[in-house]
Short mmCIF file of C-alpha atoms in Angstrom, two decimals:
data_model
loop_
_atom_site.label_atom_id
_atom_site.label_comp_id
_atom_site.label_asym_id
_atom_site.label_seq_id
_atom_site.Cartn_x
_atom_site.Cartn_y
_atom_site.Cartn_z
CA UNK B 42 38.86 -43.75 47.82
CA UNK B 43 40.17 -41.96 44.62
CA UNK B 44 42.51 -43.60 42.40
CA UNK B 45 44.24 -39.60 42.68
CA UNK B 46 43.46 -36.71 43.90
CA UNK B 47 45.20 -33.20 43.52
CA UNK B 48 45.15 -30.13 46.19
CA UNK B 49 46.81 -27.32 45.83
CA UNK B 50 47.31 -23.39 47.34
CA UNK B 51 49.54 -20.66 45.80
CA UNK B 52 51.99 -22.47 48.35
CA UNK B 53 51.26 -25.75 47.58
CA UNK B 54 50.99 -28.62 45.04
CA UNK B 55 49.74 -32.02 46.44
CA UNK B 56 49.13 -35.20 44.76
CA UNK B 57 47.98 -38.67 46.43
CA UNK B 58 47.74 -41.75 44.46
CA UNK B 59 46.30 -45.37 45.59
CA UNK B 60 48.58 -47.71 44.73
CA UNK B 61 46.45 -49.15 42.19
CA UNK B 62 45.43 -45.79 40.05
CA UNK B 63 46.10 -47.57 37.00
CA UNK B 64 43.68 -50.43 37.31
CA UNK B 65 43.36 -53.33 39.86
CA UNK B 66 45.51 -55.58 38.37
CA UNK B 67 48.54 -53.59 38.49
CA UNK B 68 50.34 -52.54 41.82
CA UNK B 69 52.09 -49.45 41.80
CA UNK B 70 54.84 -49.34 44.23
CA UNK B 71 56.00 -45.90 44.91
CA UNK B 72 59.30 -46.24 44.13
CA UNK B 73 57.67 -46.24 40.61
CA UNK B 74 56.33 -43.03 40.66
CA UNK B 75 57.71 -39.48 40.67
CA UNK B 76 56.03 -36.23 40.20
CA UNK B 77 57.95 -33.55 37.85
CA UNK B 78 61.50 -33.54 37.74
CA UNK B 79 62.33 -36.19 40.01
CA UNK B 80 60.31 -35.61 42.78
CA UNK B 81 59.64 -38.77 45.04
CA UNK B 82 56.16 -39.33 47.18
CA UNK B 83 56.97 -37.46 50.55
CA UNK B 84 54.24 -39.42 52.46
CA UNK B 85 54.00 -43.12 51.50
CA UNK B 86 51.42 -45.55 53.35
CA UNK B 87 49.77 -48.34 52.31
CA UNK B 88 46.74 -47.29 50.28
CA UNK B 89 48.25 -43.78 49.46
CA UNK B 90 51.12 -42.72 47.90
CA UNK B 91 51.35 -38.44 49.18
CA UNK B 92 53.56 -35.71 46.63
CA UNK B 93 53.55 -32.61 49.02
CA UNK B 94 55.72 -30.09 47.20
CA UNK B 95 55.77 -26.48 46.84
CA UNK B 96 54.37 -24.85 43.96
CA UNK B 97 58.09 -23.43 43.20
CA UNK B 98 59.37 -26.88 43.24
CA UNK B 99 59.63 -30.01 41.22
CA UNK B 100 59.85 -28.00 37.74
CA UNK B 101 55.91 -27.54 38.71
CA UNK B 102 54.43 -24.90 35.96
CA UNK B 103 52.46 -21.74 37.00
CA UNK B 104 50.21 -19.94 35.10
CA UNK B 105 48.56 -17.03 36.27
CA UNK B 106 44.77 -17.37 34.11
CA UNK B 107 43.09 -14.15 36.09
CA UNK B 108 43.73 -12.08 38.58
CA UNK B 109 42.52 -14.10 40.81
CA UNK B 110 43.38 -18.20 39.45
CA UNK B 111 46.79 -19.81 38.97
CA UNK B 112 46.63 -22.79 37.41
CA UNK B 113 49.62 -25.56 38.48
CA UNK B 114 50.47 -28.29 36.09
CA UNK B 115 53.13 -30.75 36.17
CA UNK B 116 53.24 -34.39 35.14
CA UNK B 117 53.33 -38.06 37.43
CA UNK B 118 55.80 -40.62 35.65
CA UNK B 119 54.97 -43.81 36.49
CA UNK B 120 57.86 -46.35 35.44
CA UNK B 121 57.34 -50.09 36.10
CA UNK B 122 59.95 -51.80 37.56
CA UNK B 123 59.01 -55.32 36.14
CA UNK B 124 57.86 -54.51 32.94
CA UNK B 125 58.54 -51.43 30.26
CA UNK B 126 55.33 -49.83 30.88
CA UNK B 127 55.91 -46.09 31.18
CA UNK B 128 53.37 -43.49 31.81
CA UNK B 129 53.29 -39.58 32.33
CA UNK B 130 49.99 -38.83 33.97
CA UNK B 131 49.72 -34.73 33.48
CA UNK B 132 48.09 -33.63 36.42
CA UNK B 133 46.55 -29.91 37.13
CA UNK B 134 45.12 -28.05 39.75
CA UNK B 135 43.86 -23.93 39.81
CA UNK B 136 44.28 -22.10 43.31
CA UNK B 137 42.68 -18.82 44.30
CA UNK B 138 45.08 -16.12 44.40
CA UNK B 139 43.92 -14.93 47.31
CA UNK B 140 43.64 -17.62 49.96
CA UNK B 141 46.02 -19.63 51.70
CA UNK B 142 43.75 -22.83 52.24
CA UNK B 143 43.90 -25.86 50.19
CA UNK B 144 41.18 -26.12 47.39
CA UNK B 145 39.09 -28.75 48.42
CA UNK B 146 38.83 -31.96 46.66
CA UNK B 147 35.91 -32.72 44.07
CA UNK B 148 33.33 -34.90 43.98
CA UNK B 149 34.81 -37.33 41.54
CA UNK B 150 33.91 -37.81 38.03
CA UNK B 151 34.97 -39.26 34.86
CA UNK B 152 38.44 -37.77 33.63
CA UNK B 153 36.92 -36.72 30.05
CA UNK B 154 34.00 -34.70 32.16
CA UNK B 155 36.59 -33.17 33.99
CA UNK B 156 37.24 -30.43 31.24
CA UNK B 157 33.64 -29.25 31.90
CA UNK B 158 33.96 -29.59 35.91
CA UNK B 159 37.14 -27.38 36.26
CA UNK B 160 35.23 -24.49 33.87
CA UNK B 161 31.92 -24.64 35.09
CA UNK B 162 32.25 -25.13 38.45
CA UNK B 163 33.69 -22.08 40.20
CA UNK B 164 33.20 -23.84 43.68
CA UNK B 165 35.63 -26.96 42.40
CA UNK B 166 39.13 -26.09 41.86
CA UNK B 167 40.22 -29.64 41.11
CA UNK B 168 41.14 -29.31 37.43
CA UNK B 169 41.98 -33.26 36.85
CA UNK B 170 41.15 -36.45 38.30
CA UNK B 171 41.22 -39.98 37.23
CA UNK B 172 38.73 -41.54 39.26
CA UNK B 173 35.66 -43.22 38.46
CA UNK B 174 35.32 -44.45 42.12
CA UNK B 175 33.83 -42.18 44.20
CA UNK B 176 30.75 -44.48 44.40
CA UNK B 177 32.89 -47.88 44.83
CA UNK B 178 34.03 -49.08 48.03
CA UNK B 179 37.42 -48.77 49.26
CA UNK B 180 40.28 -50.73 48.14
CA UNK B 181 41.84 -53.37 50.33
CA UNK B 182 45.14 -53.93 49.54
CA UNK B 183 47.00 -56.71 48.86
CA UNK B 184 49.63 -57.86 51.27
CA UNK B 185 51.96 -56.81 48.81
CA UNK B 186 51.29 -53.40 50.05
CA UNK B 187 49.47 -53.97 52.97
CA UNK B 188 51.90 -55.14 55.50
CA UNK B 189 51.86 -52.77 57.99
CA UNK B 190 54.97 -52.45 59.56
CA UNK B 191 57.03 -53.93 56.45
CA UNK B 192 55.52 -52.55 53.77
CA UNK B 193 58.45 -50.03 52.31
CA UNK B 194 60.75 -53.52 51.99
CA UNK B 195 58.01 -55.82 50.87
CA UNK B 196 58.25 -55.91 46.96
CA UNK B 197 55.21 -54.95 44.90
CA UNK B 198 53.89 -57.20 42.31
CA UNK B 199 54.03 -56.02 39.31
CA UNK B 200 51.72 -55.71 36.21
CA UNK B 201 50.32 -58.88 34.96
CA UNK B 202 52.24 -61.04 38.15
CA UNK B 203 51.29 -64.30 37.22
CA UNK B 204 51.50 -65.97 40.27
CA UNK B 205 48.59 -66.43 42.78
CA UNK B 206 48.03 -63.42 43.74
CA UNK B 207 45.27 -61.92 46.07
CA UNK B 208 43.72 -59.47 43.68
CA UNK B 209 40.73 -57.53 44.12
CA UNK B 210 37.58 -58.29 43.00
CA UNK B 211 36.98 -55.73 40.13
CA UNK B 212 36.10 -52.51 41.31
CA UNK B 213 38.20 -50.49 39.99
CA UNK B 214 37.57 -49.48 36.39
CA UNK B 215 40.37 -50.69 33.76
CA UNK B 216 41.16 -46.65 32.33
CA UNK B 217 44.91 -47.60 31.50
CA UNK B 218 43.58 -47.96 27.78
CA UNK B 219 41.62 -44.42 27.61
CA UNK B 220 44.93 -42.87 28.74
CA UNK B 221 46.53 -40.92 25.64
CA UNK B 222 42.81 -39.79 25.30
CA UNK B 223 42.45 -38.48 28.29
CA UNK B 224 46.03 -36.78 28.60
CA UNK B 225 45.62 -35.17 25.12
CA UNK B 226 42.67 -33.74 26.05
CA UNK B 227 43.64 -32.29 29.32
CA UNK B 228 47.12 -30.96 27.79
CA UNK B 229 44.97 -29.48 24.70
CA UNK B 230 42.90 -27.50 27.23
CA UNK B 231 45.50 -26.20 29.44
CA UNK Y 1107 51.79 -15.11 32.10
CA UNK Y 1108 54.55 -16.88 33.65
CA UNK Y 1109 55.82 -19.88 32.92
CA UNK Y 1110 58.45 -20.65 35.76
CA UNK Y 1111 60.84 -23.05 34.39
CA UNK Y 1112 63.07 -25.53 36.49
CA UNK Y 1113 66.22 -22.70 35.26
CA UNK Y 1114 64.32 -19.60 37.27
CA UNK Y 1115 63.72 -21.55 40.18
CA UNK Y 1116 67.07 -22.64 40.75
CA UNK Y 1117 68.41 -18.66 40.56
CA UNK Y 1118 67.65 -17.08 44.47
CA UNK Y 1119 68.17 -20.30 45.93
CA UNK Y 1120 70.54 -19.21 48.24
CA UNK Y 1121 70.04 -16.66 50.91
CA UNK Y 1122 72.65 -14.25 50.19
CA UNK Y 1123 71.87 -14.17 46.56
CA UNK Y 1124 70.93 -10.69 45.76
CA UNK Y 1125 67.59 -8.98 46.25
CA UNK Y 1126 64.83 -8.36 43.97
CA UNK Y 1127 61.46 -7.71 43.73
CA UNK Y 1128 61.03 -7.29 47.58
CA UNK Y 1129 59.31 -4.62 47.40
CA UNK Y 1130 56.62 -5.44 44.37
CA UNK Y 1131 54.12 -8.09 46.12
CA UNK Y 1132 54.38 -10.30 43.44
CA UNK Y 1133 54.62 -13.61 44.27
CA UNK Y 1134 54.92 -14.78 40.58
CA UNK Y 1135 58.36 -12.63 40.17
CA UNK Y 1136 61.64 -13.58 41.42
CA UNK Y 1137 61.40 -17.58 40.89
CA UNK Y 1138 61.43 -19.18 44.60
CA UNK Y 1139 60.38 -16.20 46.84
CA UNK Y 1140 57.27 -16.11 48.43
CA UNK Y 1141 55.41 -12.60 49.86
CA UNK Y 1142 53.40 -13.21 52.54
CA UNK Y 1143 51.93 -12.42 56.06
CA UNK Y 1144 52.40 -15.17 58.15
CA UNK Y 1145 49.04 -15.28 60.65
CA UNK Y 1146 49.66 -17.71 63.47
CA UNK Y 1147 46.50 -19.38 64.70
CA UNK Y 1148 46.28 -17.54 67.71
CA UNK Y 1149 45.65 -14.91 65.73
CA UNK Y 1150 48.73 -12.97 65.82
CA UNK Y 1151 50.42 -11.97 62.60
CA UNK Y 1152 54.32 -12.21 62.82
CA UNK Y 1153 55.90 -9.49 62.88
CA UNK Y 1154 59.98 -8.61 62.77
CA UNK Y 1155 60.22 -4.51 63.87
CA UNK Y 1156 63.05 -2.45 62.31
CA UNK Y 1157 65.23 -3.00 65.40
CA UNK Y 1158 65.02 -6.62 64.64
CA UNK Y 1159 62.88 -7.85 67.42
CA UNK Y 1160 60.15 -10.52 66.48
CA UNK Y 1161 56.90 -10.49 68.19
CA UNK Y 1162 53.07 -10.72 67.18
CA UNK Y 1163 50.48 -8.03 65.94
CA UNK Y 1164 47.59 -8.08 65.25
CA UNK Y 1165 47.31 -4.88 62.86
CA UNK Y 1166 47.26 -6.48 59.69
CA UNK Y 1167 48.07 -3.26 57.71
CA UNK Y 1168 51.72 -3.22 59.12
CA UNK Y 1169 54.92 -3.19 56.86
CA UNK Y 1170 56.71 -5.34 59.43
CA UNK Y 1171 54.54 -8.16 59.24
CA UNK Y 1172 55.52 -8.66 55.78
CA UNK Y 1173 57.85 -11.33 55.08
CA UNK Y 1174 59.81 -13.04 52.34
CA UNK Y 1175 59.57 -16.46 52.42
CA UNK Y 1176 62.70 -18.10 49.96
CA UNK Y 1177 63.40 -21.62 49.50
CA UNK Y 1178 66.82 -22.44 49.90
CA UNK Y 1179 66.47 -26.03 49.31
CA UNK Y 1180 63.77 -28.91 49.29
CA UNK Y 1181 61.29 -28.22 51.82
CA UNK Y 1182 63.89 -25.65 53.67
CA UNK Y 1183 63.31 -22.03 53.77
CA UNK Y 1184 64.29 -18.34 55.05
CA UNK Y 1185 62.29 -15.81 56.12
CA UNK Y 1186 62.74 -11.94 55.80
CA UNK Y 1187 60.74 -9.08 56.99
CA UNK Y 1188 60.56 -7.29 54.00
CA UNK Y 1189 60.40 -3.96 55.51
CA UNK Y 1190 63.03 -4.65 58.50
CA UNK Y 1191 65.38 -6.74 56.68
CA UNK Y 1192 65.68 -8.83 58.86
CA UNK Y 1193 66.12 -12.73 58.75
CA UNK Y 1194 64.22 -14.67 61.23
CA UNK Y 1195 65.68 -17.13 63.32
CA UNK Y 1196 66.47 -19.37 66.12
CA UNK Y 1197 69.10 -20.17 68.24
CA UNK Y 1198 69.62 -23.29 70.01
CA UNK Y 1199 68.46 -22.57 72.64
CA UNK Y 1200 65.40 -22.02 70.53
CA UNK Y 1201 64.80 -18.23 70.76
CA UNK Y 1202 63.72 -16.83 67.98
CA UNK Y 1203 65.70 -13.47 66.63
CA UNK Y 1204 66.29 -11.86 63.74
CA UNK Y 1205 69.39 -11.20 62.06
CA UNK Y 1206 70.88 -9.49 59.34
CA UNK Y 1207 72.98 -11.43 57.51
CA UNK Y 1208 71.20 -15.07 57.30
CA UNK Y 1209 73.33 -18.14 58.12
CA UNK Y 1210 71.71 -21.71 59.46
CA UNK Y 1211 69.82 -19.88 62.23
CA UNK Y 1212 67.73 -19.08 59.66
CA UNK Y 1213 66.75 -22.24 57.68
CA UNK Y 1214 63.26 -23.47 58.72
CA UNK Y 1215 61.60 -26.75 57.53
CA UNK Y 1216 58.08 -25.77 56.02
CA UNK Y 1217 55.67 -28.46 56.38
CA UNK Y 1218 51.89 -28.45 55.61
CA UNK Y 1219 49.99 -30.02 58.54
CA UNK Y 1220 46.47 -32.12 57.82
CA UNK Y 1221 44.12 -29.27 58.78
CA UNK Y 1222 46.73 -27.32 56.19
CA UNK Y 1223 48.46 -24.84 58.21
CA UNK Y 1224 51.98 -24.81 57.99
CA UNK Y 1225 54.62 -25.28 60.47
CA UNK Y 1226 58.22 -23.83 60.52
CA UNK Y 1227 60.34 -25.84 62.38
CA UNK Y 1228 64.39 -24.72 62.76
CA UNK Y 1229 66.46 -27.06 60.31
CA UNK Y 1230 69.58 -26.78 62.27
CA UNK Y 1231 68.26 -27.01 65.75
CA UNK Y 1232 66.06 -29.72 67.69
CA UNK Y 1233 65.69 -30.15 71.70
CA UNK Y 1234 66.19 -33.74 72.91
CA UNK Y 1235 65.44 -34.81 69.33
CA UNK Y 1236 62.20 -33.39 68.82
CA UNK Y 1237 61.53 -30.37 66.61
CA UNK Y 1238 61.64 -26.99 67.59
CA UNK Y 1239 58.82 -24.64 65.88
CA UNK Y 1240 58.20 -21.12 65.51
CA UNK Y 1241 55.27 -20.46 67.19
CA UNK Y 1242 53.69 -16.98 69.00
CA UNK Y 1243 51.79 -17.77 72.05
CA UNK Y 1244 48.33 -16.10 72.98
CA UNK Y 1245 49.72 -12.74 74.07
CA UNK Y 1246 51.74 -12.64 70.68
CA UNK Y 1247 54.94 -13.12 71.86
CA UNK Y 1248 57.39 -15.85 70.68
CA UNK Y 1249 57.28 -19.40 72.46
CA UNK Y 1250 60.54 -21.05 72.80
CA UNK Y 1251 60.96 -23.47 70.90
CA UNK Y 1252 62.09 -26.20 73.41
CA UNK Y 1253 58.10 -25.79 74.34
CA UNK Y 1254 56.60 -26.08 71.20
CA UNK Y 1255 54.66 -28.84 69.69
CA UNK Y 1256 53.73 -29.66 66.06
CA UNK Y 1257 50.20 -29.86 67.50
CA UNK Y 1258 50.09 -26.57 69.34
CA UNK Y 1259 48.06 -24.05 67.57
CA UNK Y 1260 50.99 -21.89 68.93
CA UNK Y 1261 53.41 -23.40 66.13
CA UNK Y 1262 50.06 -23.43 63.05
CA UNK Y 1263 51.05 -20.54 60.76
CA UNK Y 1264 49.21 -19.45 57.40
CA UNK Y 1265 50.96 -17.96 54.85
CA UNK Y 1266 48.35 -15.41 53.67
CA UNK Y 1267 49.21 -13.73 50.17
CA UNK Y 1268 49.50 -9.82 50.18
CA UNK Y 1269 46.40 -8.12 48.27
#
């Protein structure tokens, strides 16, 4: 499962994140995260954290780059509760003009590849992603998130918990450091 | 081209704010209004006929199947037949009508369903606490909405984009 993926129709703009898209040692709880201005997660489970918005809403930006592409951009702010880590993750997405079906998602690649994906590839509309993962295995989730029935009260550890802590075994990539990279480069091209 | 900013959205929010752009199939003008024919997936486009009665065709090239879809608030929305001028609605008994002058008959919930239809489900109105959904059976003609089902095709709409 992708760290984040982005859909979107001339209708609609929707994001899902995994709880840990920053790396595996810190646990996003959603209640950290909104897309745009203000926007919470709609759809919240355990190993996915759903924005399902309309394009018109959420301050999301349209751009009309043909007759037939819009592209959608708007921004995920990711503000710890435990710690003053901050992040605005700008994520994108082109639609056809013409249909009313969601783009389908992209074989995953490497964020600073993605430039080359969302130009070359007429097929993939999927403009940004931040995933490395499409050839890992799925993420169990902590407890911390993985409770089923309690998980919306159960606090989320936060970034560098110290305690004893159930972590995963490393399989998600560490890309918190390539970040203003990355962003840069994807706000330079839009 | 355009740049929508948080400002232009927030103008047309409300129903009886004053029309414009209805008639240029732009979906890009007019901040928060959306042109579209709304194909149900039992193949019937919906359809609201200048005497204000709401039914299915399937003629695609037909004025009256045309609607506005405005958001009047998160997730909420009214829908006009462009060419009627007509709001669509539904009472609570959970007929669907249309009506001139829009009031909270008209407010659907939009919602975009896993296989990514949409369903439009009356915001005022529910039957025994469950949600009652626009939906055209497979003659065309408007299910109540006391019968309808989030998982009936009945109630699966696509908003398809006027070319």
């Amino acid at each position: 499962q992708s760290p984040m993926t982005v859909l979107c129709s001339i209708d609609w703009f929707m994001v899902t994140v995994h709880p840990f898209m920053l790396n595996n040692d810190v646990c996003v709880h959603f209640h950290e995260l909104h897309l745009g201005l203000g926007c919470p997660p709609n759809h919240v489970q355990p190993h996915a954290y759903q924005f399902t918005y309309r394009v018109t809403e959420c301050g999301i930006r349209a751009k009309a780059v043909s007759q037939d592409m819009v592209i959608y951009s708007t921004e995920i702010h990711y503000s710890s509760k435990g710690t003053p880590s901050k992040f605005v993750i700008p994520v994108s997405c082109a639609a056809p003009q013409k249909s009313p079906w969601l783009t389908k998602p992209c074989s995953m690649r490497v964020a600073s590849k993605s430039r080359a994906t969302a130009q070359k590839d007429e097929k993939c509309y999927e403009v940004f992603s931040l995933s490395q993962s499409s050839q890992r295995p799925n993420c169990d989730c902590p407890p911390c998130v993985f409770s089923e029935e309690e998980h919306t009260q159960v606090p989320c550890h936060q970034a560098g918990a110290q305690e004893a802590q159930p972590l995963q075994p490393s399989h998600f990539l560490d890309i918190s450091e390539d970040w203003s990279l990355h962003t840069d480069d994807m706000i330079g091209s839009m | 081209c355009n740049d929508m900013t948080p400002e232009q959205m927030a103008t047309n929010v409300n129903c009886s704010s004053p029309e414009r752009h209805t008639r240029s199939y732009d979906y890009m003008e007019g901040g928060d209004i959306r042109v579209r024919r709304l194909f149900c997936r039992t193949q019937w486009y919906l359809r609201i006929d200048k005497r204000g009665k709401v039914k299915g065709t399937q003629e695609m090239k037909n004025n009256y199947n045309i609607m506005e879809i405005r958001t009047v608030a998160v997730g909420i929305v009214a829908i006009k037949g462009v060419e009627s001028e007509f709001y669509l609605a539904m009472n609570k008994e959970g007929k669907l009508y249309a009506k001139k002058e829009c009031n909270e008959d008209c407010n659907f919930k939009e919602l975009i369903l896993e296989n990514h239809y949409n369903t439009y489900a009356s915001a005022k109105w529910t039957h025994n606490g469950g949600e009652m959904f626009v939906a055209l059976n497979q003659k065309g003609i408007p299910v109540r909405g006391k019968k309808t089902k989030k998982e009936q095709k009945t109630a699966h709409f696509l908003p398809m984009a006027i070319t």
